[in-house]
Short mmCIF file of C-alpha atoms (C1' of nucleotides) in Angstrom, two decimals:
data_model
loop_
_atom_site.label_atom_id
_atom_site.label_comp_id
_atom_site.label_asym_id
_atom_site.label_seq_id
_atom_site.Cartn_x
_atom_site.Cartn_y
_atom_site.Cartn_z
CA UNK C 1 -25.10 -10.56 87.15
CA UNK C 2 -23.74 -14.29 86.80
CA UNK C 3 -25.04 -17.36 88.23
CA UNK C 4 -23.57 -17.37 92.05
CA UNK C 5 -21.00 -20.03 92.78
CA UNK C 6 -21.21 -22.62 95.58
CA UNK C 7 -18.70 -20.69 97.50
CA UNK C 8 -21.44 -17.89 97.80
CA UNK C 9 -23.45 -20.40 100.01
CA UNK C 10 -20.49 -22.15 101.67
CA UNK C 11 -20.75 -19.41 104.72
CA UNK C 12 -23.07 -18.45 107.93
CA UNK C 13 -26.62 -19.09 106.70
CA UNK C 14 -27.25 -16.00 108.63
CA UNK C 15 -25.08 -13.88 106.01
CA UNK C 16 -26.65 -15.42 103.04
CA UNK C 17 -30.27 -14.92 103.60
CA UNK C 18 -30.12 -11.17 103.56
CA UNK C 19 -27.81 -10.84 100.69
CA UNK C 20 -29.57 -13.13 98.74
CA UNK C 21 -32.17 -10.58 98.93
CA UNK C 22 -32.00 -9.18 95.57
CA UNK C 23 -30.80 -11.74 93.81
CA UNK C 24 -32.69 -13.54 90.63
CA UNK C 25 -34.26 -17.62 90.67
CA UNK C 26 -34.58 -18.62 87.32
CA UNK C 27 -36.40 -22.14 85.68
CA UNK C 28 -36.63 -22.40 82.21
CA UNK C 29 -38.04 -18.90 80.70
CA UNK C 30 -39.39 -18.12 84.06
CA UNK C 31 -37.56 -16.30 86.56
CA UNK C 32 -38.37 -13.69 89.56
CA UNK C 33 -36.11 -11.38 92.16
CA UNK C 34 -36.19 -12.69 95.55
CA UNK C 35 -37.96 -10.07 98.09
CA UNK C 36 -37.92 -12.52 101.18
CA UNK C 37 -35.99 -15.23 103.10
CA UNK C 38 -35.53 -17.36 106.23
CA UNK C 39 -32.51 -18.66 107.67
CA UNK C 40 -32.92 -22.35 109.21
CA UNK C 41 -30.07 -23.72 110.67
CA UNK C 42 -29.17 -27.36 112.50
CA UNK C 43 -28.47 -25.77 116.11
CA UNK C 44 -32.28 -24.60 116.00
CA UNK C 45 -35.50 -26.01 116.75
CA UNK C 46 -37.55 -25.20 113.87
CA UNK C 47 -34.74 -26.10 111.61
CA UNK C 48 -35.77 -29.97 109.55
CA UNK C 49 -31.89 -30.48 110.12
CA UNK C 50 -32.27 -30.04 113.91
CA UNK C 51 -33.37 -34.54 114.10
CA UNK C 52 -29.84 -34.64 112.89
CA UNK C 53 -29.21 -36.76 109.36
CA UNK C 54 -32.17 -38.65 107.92
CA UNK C 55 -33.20 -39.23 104.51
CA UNK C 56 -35.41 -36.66 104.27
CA UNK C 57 -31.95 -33.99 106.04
CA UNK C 58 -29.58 -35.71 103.99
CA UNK C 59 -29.49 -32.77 100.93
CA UNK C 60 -29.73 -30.20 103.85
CA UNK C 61 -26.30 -31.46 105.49
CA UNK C 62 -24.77 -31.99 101.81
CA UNK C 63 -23.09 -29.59 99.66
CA UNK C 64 -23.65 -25.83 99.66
CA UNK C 65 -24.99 -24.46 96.43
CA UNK C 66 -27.96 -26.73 96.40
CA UNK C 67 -31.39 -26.78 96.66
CA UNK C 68 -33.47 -28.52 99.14
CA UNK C 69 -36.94 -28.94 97.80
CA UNK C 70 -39.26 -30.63 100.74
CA UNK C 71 -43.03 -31.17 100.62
CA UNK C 72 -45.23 -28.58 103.25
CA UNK C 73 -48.14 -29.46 104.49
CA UNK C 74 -48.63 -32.88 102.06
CA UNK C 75 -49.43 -30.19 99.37
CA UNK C 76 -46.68 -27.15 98.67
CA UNK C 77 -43.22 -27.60 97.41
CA UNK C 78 -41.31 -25.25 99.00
CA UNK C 79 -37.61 -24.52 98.10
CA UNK C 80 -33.97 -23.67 99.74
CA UNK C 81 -30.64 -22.99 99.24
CA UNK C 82 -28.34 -25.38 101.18
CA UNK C 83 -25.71 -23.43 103.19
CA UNK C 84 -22.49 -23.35 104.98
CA UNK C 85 -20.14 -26.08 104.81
CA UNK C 86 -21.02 -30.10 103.65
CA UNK C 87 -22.04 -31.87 107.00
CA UNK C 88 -23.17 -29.20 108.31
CA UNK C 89 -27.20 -28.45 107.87
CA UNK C 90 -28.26 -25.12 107.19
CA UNK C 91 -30.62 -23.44 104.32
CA UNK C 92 -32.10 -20.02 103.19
CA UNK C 93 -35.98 -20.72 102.81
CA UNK C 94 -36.99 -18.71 99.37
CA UNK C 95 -40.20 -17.16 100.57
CA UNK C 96 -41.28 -14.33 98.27
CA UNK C 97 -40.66 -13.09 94.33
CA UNK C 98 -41.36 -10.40 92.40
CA UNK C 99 -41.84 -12.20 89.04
CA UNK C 100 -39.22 -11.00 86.16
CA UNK C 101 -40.01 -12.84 83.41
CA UNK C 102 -42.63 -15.34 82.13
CA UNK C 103 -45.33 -13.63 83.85
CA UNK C 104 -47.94 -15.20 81.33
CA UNK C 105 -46.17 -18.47 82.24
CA UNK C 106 -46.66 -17.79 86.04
CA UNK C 107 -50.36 -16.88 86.26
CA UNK C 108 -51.05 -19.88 83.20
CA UNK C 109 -49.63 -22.51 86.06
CA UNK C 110 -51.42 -20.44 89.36
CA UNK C 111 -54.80 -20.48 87.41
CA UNK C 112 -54.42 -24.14 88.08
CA UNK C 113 -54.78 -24.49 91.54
CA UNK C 114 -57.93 -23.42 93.98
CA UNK C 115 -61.79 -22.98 92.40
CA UNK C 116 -61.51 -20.27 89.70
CA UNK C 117 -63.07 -17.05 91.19
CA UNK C 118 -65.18 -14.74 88.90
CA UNK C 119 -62.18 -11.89 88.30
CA UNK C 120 -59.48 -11.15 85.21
CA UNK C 121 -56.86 -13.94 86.15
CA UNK C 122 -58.72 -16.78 87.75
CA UNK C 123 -58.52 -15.64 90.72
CA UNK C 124 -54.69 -14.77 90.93
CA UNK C 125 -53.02 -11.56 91.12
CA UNK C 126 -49.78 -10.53 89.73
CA UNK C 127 -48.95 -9.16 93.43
CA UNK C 128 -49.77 -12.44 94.49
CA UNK C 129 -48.23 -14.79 91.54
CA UNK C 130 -44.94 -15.73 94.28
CA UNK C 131 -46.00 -13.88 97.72
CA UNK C 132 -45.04 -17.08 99.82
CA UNK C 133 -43.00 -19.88 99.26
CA UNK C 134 -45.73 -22.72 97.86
CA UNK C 135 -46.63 -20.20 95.43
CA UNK C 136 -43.35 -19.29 94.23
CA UNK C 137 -42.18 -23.03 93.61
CA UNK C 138 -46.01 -23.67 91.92
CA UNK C 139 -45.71 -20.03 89.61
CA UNK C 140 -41.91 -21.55 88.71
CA UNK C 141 -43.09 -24.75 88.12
CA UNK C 142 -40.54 -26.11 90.51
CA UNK C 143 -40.97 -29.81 91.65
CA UNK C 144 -39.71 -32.14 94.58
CA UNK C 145 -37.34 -34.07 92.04
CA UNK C 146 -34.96 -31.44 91.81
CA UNK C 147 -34.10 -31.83 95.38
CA UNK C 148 -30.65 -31.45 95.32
CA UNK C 149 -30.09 -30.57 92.63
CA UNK C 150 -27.59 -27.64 92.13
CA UNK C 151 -28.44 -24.26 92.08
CA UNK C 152 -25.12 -23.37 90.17
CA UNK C 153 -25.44 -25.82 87.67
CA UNK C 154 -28.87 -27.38 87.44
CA UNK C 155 -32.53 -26.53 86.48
CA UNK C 156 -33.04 -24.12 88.88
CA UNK C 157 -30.76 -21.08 88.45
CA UNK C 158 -30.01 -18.10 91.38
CA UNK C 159 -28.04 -15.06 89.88
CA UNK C 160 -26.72 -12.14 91.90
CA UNK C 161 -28.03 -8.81 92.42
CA UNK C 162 -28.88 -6.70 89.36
CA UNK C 163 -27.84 -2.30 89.28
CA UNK C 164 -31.41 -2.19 90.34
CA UNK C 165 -31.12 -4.23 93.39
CA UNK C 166 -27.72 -3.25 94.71
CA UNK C 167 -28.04 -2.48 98.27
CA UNK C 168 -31.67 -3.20 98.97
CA UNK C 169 -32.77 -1.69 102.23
CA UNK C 170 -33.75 -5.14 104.12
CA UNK C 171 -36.26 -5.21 106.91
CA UNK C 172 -35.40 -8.23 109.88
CA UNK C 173 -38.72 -10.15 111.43
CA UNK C 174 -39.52 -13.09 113.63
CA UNK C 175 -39.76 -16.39 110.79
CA UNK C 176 -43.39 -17.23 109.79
CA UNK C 177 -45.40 -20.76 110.11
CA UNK C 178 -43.02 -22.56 113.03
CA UNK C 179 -43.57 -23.54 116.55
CA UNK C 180 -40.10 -23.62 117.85
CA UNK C 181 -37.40 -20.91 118.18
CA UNK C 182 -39.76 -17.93 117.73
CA UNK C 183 -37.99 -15.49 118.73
CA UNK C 184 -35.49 -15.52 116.23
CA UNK C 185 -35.34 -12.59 113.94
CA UNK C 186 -34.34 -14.69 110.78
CA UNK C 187 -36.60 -13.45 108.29
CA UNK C 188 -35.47 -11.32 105.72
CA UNK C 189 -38.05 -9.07 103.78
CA UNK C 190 -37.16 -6.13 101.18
CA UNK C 191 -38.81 -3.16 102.44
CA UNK C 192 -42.42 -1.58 101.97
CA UNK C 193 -42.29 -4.55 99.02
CA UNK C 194 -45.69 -5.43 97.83
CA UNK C 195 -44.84 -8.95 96.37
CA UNK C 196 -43.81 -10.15 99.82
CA UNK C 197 -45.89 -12.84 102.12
CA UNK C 198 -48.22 -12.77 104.52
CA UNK C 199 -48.11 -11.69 107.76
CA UNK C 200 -46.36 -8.52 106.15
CA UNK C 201 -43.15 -7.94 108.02
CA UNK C 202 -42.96 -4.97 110.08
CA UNK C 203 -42.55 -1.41 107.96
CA UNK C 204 -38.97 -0.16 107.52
CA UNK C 205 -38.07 2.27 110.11
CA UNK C 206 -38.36 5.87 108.08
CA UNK C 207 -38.46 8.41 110.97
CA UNK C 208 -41.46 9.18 113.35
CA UNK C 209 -43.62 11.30 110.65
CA UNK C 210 -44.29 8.09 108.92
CA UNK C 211 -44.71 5.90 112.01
CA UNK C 212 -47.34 8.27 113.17
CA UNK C 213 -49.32 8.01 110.17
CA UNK C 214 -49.71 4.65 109.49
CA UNK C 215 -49.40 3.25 113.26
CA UNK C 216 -51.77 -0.15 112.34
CA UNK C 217 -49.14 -1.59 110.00
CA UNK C 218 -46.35 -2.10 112.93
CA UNK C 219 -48.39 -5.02 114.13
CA UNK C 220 -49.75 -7.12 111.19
CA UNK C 221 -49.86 -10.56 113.53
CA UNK C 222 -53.46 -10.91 114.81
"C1'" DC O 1 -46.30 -50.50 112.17
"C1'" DA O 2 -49.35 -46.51 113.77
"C1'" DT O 3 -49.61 -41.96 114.59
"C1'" DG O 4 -49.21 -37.02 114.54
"C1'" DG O 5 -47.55 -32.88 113.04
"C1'" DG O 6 -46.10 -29.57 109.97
"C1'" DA O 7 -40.97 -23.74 107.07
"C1'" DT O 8 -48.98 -23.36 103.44
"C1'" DT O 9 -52.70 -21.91 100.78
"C1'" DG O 10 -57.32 -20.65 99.30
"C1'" DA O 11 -62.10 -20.67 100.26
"C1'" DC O 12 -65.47 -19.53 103.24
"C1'" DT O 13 -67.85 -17.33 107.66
"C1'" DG T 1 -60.61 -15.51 111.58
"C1'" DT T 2 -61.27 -20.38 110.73
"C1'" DC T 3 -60.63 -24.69 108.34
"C1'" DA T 4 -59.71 -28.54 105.25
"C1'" DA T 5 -56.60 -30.58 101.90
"C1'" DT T 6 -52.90 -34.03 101.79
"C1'" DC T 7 -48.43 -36.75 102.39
"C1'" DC T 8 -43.83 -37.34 103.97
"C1'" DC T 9 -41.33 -38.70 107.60
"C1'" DA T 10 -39.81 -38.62 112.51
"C1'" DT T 11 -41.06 -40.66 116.53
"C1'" DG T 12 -42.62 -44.13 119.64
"C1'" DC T 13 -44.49 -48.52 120.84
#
DNA sequence: CATGGGATTGACT
DNA sequence: GTCAATCCCATGC
């Protein structure tokens, strides 16, 4: 699985969040495969490219291929992968991992943050080293200065699917934390995975048996 | 220039 | 379920 080309981004945002799905972020000897996504895009509300260009849009309506880091909240970084064609704005939010490599690494830089609670890891789970996108850039040790930097090229590395991930079964959901364009089914989650964020996407249709038995999980959103 | 609102998280009730 | 932390930047006066 090589590192994916700028031409991988350089199409509909709306094809590239699934498919990246699968796929591997690495930085430095840490690196974990992607189990969620959103799909922002300039023509939408919620999307930071929807003001049109400003300083902080400007990577977002640059080149495909890199990554838009941004600040959430005054306290997360939280990091994309610019898509579709230069000028136009568009990005895959990274929102979940299941860490790969440099585990150690991971829960070393997660210990860090929040009061230390009285269990193994200091009060961080391996399920929950990168289940939502402030964690994931925090567990990487990802930081606002690589904005824009590429993701072909640069620090942060995204490789394609692995045998293991060919053909994940995906499960589509409304996007999580906005106020505008709700509706929108742009959130891509690999199914029934237990490394993705909260509120847990709807279950992966399996046939009725299943449905039946665990009816409480269809609606997660209280 | 002042203000307000987040593509969130973790701790606490 | 509720809430504070914390800061960039878009917006409006």
């Amino acid at each position: 699985m090589g590192t994916l080309r700028p031409d991988f981004y350089a199409r509909s945002v709306l094809e590239v969040a699934p498919e990246l799905v699968g796929c591997t972020v690495t930085h430095g000897n840490v690196s974990g495969v992607i189990v969620e996504t959103e799909a922002y895009h300039d023509s939408e509300p919620a999307c930071h490219a929807f003001a049109g260009l400003t300083p902080r849009t400007q990577t977002l309506f640059g080149a495909p291929g890199n990554a838009y880091v941004y600040r959430s909240y005054g306290v997360h970084a939280l990091l994309n992968a610019v898509c579709e064609r230069d000028g136009v704005g568009a990005a895959v939010l990274i929102r979940a991992l299941e860490p790969l490599d440099g585990v150690e690494d991971m829960l070393a830089r997660r210990r860090l943050v929040g009061r230390p609670r009285s269990d193994g890891n200091g009060g961080v789970r391996v399920d929950d080293l990168c289940s939502g996108p402030g964690k994931l850039t925090q567990a990487l040790g990802i930081w606002l200065s690589e904005n824009g930097t590429s993701l072909s090229r640069g620090p942060i590395r995204i490789n394609g699917r692995s045998r293991a991930w060919r053909d994940p079964e995906i499960v589509r959901s409304t996007r999580v934390g906005i106020s505008h364009a709700v509706d929108l089914h742009w959130r891509f989650s690999a199914a029934d995975n237990p490394h993705v964020s909260r509120p847990r996407p709807p279950i992966a249709p399996r046939g009725p048996a299943l449905a039946r038995v665990r009816p409480r999980l269809a609606r997660p959103r209280a």
